[in-house]
mmCIF file with all atom_site columns, C-alpha atoms in Angstrom:
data_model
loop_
_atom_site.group_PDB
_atom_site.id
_atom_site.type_symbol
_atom_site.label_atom_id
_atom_site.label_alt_id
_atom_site.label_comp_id
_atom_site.label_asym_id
_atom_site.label_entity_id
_atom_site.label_seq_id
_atom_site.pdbx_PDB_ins_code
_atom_site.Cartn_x
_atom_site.Cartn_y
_atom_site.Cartn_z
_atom_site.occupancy
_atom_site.B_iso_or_equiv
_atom_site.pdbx_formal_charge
_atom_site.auth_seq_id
_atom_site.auth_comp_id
_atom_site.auth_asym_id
_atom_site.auth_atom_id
_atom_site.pdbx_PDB_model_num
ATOM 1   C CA . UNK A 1 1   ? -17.313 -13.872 7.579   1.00 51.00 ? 1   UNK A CA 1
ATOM 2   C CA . UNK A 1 2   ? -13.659 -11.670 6.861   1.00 66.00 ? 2   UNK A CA 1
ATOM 3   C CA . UNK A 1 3   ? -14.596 -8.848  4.913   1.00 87.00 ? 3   UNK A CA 1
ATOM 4   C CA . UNK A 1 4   ? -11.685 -7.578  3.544   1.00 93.00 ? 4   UNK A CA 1
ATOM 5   C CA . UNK A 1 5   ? -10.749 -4.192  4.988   1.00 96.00 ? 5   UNK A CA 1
ATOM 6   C CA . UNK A 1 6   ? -7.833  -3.675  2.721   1.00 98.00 ? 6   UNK A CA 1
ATOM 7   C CA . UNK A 1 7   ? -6.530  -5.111  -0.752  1.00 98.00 ? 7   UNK A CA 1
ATOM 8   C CA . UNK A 1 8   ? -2.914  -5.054  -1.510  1.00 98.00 ? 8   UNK A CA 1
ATOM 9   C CA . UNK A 1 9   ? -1.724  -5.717  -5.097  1.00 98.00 ? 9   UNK A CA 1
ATOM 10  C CA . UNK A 1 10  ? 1.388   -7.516  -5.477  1.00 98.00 ? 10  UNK A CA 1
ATOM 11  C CA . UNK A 1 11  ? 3.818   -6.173  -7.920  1.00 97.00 ? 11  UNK A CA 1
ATOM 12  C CA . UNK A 1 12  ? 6.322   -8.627  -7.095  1.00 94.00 ? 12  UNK A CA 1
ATOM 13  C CA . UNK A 1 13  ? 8.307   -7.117  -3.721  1.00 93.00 ? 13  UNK A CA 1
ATOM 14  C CA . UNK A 1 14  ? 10.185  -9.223  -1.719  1.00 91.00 ? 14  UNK A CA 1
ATOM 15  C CA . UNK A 1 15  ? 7.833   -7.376  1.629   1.00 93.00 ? 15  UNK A CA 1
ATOM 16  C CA . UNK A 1 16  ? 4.579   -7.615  -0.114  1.00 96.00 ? 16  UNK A CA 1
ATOM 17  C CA . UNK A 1 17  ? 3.737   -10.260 2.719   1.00 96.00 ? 17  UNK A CA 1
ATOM 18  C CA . UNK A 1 18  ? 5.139   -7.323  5.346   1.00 96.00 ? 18  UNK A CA 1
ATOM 19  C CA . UNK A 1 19  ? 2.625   -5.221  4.224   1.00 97.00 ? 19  UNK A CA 1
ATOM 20  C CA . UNK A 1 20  ? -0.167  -7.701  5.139   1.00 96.00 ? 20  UNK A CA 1
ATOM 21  C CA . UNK A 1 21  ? 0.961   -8.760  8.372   1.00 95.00 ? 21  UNK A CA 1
ATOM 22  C CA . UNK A 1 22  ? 1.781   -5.199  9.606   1.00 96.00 ? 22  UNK A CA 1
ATOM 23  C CA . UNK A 1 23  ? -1.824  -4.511  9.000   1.00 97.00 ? 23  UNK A CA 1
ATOM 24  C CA . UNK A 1 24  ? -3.455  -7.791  10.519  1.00 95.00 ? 24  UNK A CA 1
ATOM 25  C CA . UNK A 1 25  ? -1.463  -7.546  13.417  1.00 94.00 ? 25  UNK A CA 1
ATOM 26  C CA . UNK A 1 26  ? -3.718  -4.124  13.613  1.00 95.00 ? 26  UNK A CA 1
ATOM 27  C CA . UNK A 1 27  ? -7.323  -6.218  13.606  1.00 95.00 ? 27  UNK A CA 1
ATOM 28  C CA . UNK A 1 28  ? -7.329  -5.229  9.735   1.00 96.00 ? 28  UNK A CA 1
ATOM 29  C CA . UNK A 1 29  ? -8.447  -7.710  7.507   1.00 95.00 ? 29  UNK A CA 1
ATOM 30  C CA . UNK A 1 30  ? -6.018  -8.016  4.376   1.00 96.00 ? 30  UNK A CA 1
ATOM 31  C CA . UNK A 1 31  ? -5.232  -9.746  1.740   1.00 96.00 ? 31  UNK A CA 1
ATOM 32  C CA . UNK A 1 32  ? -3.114  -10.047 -1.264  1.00 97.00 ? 32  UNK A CA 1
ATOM 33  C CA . UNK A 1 33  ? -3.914  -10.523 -4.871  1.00 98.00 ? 33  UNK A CA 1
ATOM 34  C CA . UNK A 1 34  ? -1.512  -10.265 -8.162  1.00 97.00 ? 34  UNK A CA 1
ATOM 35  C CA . UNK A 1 35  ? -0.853  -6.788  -9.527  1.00 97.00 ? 35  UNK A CA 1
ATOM 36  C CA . UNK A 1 36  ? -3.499  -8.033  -12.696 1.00 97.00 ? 36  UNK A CA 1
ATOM 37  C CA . UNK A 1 37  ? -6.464  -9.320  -10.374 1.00 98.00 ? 37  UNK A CA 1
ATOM 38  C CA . UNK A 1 38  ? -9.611  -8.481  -12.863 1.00 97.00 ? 38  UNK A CA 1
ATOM 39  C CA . UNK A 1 39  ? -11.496 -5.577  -11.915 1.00 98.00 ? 39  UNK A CA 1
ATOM 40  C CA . UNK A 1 40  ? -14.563 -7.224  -11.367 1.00 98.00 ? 40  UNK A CA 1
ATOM 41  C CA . UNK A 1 41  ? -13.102 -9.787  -8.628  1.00 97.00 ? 41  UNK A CA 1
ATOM 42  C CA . UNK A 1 42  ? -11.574 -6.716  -6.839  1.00 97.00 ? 42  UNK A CA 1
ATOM 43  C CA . UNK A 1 43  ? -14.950 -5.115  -6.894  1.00 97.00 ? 43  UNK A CA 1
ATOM 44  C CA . UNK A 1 44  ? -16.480 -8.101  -5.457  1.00 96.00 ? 44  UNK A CA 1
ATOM 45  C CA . UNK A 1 45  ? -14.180 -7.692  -2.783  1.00 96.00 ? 45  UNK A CA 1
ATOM 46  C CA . UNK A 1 46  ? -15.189 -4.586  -1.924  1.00 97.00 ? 46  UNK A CA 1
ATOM 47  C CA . UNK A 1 47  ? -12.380 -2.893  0.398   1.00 98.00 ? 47  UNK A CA 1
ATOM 48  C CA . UNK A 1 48  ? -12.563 -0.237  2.401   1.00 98.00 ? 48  UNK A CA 1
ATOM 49  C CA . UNK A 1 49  ? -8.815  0.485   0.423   1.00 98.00 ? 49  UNK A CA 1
ATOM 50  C CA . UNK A 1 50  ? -6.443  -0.439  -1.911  1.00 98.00 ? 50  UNK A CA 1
ATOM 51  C CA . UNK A 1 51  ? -2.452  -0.393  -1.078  1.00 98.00 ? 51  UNK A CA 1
ATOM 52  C CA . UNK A 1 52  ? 0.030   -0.971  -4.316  1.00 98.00 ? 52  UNK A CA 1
ATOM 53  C CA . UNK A 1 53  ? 3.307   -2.999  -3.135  1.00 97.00 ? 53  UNK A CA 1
ATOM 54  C CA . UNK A 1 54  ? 6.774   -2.054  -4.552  1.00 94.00 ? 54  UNK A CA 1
ATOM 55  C CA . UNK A 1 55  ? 8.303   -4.017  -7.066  1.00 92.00 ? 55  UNK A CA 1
ATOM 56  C CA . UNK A 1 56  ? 11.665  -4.412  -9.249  1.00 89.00 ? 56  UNK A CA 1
ATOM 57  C CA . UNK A 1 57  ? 9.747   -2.710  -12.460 1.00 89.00 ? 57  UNK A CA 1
ATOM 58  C CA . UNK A 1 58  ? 10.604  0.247   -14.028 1.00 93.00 ? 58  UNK A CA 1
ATOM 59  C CA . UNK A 1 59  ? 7.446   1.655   -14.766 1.00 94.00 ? 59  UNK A CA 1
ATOM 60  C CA . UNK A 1 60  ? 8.579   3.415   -17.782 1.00 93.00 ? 60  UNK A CA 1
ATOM 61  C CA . UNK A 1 61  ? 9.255   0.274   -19.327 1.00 92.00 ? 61  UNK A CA 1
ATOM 62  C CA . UNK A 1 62  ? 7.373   -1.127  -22.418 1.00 88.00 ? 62  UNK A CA 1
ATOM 63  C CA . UNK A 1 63  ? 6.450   -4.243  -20.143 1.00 88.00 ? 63  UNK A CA 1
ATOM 64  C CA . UNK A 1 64  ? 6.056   -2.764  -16.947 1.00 92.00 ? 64  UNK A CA 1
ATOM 65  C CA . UNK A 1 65  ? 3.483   -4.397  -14.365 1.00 94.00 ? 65  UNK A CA 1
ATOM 66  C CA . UNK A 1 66  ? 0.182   -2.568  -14.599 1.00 95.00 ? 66  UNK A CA 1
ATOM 67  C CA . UNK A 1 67  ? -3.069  -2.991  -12.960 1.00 97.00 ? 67  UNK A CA 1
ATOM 68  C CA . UNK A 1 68  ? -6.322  -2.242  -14.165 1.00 97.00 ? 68  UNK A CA 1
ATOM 69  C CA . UNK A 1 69  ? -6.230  1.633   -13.832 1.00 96.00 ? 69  UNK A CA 1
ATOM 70  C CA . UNK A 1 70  ? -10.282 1.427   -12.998 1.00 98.00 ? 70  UNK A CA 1
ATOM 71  C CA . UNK A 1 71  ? -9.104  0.827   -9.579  1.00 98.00 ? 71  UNK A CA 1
ATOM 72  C CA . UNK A 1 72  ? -9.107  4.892   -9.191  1.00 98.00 ? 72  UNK A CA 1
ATOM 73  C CA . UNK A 1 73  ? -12.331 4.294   -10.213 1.00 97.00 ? 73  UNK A CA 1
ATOM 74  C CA . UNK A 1 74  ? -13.836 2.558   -7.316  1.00 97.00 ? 74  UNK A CA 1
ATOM 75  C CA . UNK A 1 75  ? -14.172 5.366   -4.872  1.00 94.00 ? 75  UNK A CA 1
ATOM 76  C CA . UNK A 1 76  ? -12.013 4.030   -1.804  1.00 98.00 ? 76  UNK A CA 1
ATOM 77  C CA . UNK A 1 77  ? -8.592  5.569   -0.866  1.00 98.00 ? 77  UNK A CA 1
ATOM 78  C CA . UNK A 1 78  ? -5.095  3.389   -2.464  1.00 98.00 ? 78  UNK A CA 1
ATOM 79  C CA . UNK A 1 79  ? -1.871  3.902   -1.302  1.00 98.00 ? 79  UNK A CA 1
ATOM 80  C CA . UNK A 1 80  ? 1.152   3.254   -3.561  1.00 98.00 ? 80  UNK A CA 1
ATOM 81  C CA . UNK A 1 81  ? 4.465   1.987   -1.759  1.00 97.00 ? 81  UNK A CA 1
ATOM 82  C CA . UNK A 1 82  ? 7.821   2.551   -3.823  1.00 94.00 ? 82  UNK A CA 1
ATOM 83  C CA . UNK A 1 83  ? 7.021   1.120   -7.261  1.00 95.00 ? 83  UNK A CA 1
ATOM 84  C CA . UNK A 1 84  ? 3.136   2.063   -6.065  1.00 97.00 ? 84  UNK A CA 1
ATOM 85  C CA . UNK A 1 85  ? 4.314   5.452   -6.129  1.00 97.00 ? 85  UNK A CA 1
ATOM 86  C CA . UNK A 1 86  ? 6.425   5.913   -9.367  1.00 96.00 ? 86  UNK A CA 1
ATOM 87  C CA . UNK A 1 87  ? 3.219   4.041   -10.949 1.00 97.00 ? 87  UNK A CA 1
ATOM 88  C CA . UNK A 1 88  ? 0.579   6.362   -9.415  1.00 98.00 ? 88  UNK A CA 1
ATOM 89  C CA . UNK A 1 89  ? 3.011   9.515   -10.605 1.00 97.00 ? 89  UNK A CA 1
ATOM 90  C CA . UNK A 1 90  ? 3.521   7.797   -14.469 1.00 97.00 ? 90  UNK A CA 1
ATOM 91  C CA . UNK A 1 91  ? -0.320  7.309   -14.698 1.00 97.00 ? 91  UNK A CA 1
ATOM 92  C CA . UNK A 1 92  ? -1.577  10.583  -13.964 1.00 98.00 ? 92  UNK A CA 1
ATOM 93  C CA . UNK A 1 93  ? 1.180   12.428  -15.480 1.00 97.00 ? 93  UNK A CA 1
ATOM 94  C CA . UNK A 1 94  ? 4.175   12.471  -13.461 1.00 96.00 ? 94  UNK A CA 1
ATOM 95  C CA . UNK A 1 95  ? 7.578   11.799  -14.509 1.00 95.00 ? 95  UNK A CA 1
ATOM 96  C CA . UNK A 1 96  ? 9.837   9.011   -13.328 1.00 94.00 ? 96  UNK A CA 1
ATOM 97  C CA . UNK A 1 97  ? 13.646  8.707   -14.217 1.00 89.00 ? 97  UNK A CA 1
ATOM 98  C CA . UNK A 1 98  ? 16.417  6.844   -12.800 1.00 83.00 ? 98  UNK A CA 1
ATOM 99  C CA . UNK A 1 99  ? 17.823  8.274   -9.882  1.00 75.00 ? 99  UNK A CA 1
ATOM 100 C CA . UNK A 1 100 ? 21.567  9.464   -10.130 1.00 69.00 ? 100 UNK A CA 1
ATOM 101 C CA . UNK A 1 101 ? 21.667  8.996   -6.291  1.00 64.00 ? 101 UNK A CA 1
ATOM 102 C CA . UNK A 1 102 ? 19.988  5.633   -5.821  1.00 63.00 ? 102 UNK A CA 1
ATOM 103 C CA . UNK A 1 103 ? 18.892  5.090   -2.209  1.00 61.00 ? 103 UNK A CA 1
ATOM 104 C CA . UNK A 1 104 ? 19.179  1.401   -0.367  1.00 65.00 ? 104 UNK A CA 1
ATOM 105 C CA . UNK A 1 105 ? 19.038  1.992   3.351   1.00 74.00 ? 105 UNK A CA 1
ATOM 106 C CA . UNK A 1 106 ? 18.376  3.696   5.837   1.00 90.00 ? 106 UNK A CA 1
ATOM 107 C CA . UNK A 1 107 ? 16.749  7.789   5.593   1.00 90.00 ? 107 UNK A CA 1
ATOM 108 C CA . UNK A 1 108 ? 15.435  10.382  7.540   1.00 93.00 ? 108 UNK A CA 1
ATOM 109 C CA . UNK A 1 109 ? 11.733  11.594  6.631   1.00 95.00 ? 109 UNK A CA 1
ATOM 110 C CA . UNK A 1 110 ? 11.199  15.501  6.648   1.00 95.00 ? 110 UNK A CA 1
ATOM 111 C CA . UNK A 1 111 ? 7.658   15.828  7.036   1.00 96.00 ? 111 UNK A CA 1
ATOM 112 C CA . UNK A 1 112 ? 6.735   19.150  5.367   1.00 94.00 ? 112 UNK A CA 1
ATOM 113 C CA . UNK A 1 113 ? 2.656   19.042  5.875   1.00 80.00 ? 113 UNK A CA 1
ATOM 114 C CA . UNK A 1 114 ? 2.510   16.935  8.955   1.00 79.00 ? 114 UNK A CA 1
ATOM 115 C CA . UNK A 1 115 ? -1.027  18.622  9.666   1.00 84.00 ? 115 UNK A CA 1
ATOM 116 C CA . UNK A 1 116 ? -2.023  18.485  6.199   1.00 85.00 ? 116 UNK A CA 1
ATOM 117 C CA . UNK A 1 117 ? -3.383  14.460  6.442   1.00 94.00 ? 117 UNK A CA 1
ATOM 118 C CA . UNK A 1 118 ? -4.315  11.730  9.326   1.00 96.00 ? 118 UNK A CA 1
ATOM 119 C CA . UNK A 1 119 ? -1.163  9.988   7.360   1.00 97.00 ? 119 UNK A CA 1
ATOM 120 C CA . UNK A 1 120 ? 1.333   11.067  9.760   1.00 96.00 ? 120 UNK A CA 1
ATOM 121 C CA . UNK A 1 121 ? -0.890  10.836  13.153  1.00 95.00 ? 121 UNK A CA 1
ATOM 122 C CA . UNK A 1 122 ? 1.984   9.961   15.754  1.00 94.00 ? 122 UNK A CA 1
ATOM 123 C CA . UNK A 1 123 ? 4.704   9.693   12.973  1.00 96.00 ? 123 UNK A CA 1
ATOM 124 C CA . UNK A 1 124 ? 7.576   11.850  14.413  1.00 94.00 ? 124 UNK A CA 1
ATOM 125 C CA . UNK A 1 125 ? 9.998   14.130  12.499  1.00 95.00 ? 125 UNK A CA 1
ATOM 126 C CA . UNK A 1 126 ? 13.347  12.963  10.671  1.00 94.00 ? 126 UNK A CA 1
ATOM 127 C CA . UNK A 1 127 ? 11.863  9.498   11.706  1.00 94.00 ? 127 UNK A CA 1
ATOM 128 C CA . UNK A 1 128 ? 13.988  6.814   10.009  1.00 94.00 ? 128 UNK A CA 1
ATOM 129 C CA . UNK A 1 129 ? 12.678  4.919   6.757   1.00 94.00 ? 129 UNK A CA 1
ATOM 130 C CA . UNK A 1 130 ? 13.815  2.420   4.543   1.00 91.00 ? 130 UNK A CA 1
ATOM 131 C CA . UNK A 1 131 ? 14.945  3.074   0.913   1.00 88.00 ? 131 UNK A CA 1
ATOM 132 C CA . UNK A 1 132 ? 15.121  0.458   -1.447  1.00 78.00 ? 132 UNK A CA 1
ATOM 133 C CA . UNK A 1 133 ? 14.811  1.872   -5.011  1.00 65.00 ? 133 UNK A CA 1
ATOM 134 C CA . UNK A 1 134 ? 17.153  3.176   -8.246  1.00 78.00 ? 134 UNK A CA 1
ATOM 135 C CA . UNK A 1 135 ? 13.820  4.950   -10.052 1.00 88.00 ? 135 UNK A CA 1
ATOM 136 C CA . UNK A 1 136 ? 12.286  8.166   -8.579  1.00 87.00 ? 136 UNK A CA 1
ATOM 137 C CA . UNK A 1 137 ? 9.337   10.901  -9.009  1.00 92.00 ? 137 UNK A CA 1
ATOM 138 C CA . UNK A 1 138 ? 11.187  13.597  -10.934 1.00 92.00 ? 138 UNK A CA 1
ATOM 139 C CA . UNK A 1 139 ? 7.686   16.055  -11.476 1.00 95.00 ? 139 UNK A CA 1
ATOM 140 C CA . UNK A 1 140 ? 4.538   15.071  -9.263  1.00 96.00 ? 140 UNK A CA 1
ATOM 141 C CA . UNK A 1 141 ? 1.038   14.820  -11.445 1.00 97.00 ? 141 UNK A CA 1
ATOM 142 C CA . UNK A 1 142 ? -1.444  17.682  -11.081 1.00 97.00 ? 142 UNK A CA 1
ATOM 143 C CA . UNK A 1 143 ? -3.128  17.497  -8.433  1.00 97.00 ? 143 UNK A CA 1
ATOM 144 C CA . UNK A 1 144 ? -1.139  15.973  -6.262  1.00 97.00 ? 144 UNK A CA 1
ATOM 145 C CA . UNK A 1 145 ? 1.151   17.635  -3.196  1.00 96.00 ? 145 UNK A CA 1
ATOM 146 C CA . UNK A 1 146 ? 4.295   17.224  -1.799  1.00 96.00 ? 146 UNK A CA 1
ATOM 147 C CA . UNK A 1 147 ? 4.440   15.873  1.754   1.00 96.00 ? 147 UNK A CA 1
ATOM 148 C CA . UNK A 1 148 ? 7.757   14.736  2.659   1.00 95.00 ? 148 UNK A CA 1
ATOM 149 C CA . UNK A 1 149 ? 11.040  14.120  1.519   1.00 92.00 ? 149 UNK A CA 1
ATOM 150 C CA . UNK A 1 150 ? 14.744  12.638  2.579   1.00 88.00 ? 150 UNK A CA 1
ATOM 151 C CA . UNK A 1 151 ? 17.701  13.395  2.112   1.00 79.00 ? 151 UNK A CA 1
ATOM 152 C CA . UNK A 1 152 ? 18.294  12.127  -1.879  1.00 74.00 ? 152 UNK A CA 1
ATOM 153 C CA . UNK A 1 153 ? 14.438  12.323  -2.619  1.00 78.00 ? 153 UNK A CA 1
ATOM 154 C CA . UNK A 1 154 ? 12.639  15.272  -3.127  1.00 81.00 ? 154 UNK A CA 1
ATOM 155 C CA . UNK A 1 155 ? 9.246   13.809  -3.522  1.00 90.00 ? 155 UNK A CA 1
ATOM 156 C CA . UNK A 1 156 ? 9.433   10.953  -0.127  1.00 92.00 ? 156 UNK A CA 1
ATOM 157 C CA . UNK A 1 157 ? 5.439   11.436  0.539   1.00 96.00 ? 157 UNK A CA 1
ATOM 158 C CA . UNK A 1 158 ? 2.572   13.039  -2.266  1.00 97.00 ? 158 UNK A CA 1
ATOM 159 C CA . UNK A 1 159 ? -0.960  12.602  -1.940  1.00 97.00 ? 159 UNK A CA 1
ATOM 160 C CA . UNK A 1 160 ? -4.072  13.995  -3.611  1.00 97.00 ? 160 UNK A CA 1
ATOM 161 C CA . UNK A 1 161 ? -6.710  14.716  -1.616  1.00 97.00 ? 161 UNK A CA 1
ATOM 162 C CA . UNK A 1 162 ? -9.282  15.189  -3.696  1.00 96.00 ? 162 UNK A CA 1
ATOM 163 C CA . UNK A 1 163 ? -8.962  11.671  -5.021  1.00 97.00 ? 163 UNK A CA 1
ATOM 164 C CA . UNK A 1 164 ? -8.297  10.482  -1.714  1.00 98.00 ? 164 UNK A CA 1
ATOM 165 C CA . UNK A 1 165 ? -4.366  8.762   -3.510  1.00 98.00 ? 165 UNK A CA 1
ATOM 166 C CA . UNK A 1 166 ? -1.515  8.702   -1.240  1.00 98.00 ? 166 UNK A CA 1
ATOM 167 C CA . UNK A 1 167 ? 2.408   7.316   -2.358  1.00 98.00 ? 167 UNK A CA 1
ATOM 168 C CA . UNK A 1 168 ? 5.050   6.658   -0.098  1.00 97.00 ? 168 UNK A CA 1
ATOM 169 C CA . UNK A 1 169 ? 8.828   6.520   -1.720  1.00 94.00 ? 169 UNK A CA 1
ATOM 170 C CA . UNK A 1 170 ? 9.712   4.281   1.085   1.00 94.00 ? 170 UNK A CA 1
ATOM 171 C CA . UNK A 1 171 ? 9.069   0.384   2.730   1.00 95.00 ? 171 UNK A CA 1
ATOM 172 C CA . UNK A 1 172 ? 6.420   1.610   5.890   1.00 96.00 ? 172 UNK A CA 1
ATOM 173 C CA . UNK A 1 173 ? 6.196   -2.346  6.160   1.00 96.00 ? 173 UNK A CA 1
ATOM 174 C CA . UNK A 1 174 ? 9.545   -3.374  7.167   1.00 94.00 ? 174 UNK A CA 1
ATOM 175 C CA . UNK A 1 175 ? 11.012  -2.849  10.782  1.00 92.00 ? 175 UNK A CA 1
ATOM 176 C CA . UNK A 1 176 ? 13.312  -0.765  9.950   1.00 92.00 ? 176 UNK A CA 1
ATOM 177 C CA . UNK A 1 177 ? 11.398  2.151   9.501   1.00 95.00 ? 177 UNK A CA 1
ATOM 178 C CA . UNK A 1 178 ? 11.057  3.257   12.698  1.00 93.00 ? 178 UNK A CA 1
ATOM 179 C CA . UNK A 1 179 ? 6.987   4.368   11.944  1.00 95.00 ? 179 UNK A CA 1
ATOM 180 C CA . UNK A 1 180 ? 5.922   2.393   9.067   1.00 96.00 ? 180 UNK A CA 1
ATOM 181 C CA . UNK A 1 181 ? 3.632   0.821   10.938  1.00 96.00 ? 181 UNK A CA 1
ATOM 182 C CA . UNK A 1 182 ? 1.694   3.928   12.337  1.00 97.00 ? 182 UNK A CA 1
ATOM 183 C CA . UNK A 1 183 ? 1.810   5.399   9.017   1.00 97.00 ? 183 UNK A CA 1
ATOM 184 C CA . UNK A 1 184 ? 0.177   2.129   7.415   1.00 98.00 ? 184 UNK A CA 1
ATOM 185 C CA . UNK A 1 185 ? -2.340  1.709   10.354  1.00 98.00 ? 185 UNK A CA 1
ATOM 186 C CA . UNK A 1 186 ? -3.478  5.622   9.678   1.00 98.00 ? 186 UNK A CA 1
ATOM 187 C CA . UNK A 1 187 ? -4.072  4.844   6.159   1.00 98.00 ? 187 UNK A CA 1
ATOM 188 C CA . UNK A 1 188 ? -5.996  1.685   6.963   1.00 98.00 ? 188 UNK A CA 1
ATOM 189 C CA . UNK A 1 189 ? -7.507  3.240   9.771   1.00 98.00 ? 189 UNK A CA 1
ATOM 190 C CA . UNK A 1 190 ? -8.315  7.101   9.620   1.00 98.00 ? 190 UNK A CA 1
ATOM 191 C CA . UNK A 1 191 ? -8.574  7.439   5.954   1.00 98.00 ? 191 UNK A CA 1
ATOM 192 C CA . UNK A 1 192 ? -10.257 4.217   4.572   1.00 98.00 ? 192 UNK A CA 1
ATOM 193 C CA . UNK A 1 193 ? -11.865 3.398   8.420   1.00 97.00 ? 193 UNK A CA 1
ATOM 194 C CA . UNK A 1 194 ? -11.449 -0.085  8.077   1.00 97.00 ? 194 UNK A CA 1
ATOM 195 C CA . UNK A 1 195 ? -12.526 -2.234  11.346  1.00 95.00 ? 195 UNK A CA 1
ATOM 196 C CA . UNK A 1 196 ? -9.888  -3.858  13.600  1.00 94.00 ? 196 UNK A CA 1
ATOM 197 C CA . UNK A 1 197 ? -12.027 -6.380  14.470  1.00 91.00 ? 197 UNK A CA 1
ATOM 198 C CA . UNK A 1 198 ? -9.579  -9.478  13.267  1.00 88.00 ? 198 UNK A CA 1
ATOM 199 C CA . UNK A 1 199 ? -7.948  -11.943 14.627  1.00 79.00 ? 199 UNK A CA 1
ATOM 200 C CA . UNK A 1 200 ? -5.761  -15.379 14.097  1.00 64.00 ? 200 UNK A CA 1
ATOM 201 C CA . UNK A 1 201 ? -8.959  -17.059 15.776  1.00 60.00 ? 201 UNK A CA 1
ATOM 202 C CA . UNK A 1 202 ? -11.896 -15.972 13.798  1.00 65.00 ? 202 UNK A CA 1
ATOM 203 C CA . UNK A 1 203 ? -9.372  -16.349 10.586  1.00 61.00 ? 203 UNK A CA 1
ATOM 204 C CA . UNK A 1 204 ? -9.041  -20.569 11.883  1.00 60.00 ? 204 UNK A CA 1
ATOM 205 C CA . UNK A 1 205 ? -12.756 -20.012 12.296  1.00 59.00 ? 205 UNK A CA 1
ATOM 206 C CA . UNK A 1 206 ? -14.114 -19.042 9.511   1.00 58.00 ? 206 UNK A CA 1
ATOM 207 C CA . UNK A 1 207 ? -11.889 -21.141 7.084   1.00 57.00 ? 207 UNK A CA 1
ATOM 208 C CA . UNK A 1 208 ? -13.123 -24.586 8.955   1.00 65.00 ? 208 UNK A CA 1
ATOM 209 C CA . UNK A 1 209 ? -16.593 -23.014 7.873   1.00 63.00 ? 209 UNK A CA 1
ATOM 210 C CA . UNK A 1 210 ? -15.697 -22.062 4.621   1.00 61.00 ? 210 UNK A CA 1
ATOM 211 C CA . UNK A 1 211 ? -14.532 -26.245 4.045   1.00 70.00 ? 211 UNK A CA 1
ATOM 212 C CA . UNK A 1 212 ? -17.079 -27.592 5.763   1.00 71.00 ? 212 UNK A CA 1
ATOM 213 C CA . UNK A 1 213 ? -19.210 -25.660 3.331   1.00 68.00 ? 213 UNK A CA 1
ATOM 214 C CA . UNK A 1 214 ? -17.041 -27.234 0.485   1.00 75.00 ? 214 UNK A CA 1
ATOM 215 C CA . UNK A 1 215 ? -17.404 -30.616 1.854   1.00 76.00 ? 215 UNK A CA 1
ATOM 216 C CA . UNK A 1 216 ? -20.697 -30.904 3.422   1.00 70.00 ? 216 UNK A CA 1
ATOM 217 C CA . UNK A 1 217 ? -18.987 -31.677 6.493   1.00 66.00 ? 217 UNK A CA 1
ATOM 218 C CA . UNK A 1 218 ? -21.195 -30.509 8.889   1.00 57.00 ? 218 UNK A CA 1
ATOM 219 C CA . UNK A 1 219 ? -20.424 -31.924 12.551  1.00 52.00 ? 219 UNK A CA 1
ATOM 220 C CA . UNK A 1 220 ? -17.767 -34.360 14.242  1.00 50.00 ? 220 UNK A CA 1
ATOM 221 C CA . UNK A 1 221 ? -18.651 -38.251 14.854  1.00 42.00 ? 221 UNK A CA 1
#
């Protein structure tokens, strides 16, 4: 059976999918649910961690896409990506405003506490990242540190250790930054030490006994 390593909530981005086959292409199990997956199913889950996906919110918005803040609850590291981030930051006391500089592109990343976290294992300095948002963290919550930032974004990287909550400002998932995937495979990895165990063929595997379960089809004529 695929126990799910790690859990990504979707907040509608266009490379929620990215994140998930960055991190299977790893051996870690994923999957993806909707931003408002019910705190009991995502218990029953139980993942090793929890990744928030960006999204075209602004969380300061009456009707902004929330998730069941129990998830910081649960014990197991989450990383928020982009709108991840500005949501993490608004729910524990941050402050988000529109950006006067937006960013869409292309960045460098100045890692300031490269030492400080297994986050940036192998994740070189002024690496480029992709930017793809008009909101940003104006004040970081208490608690919370300052790893990196680019060129038009002060706060690029925060985490709080204590709570085990990382945010990234930037797309780690898409090609074009040039060590997303290191920087998702440490999370996965060295801070929630998920197995890397998975592949396409037990996936095929254990679906045709998942439906043969369904079907009471046990064996070929």
């Amino acid at each position: 059976m695929n126990q799910v390593q790690i859990l990504v909530l979707d907040f509608g981005s266009q490379y929620t999918q990215l994140i998930a086959r960055r991190l299977r292409e790893f051996g870690v199990y994923t999957e993806i649910v909707p931003y408002f997956e019910k705190i009991e199913s995502i218990k029953a889950k139980n993942p090793k961690g929890i990744i928030l996906s960006g999204g075209p919110a602004s969380v300061y918005e009456k009707d902004s896409y929330k998730p069941d803040s129990k998830i910081f609850d649960l014990k197991v590291p989450v990383l928020g990506i982009c709108y991840g981030m500005q949501y993490i930051a608004y729910h524990f006391g941050g402050k988000v405003i529109r950006a006067k500089e937006q960013e869409f592109g292309k960045a460098r990343l100045e890692i300031l506490a490269k030492d400080s976290t297994p986050l940036f294992a192998n994740v070189k300095q002024d690496s480029i990242v992709w930017m793809s948002h008009a909101d940003k963290v104006e004040q970081i919550p208490s608690g919370f540190n300052e790893l990196a930032k680019s060129g038009n974004t002060h706060y690029c990287v925060m985490a709080d250790f204590n709570r085990q909550i990382y945010a990234l400002q930037f797309h780690p998932e898409v090609v074009h930054s040039e060590c997303g995937g290191e920087i998702l495979k440490n999370f996965a990895v060295k801070i929630c030490k998920s197995d890397t165990n998975w592949n396409m063929k037990n996936f095929i595997h254990y679906e045709i006994e998942k439906i043969r379960k369904i079907t009471g089809f046990t064996s070929e004529k």
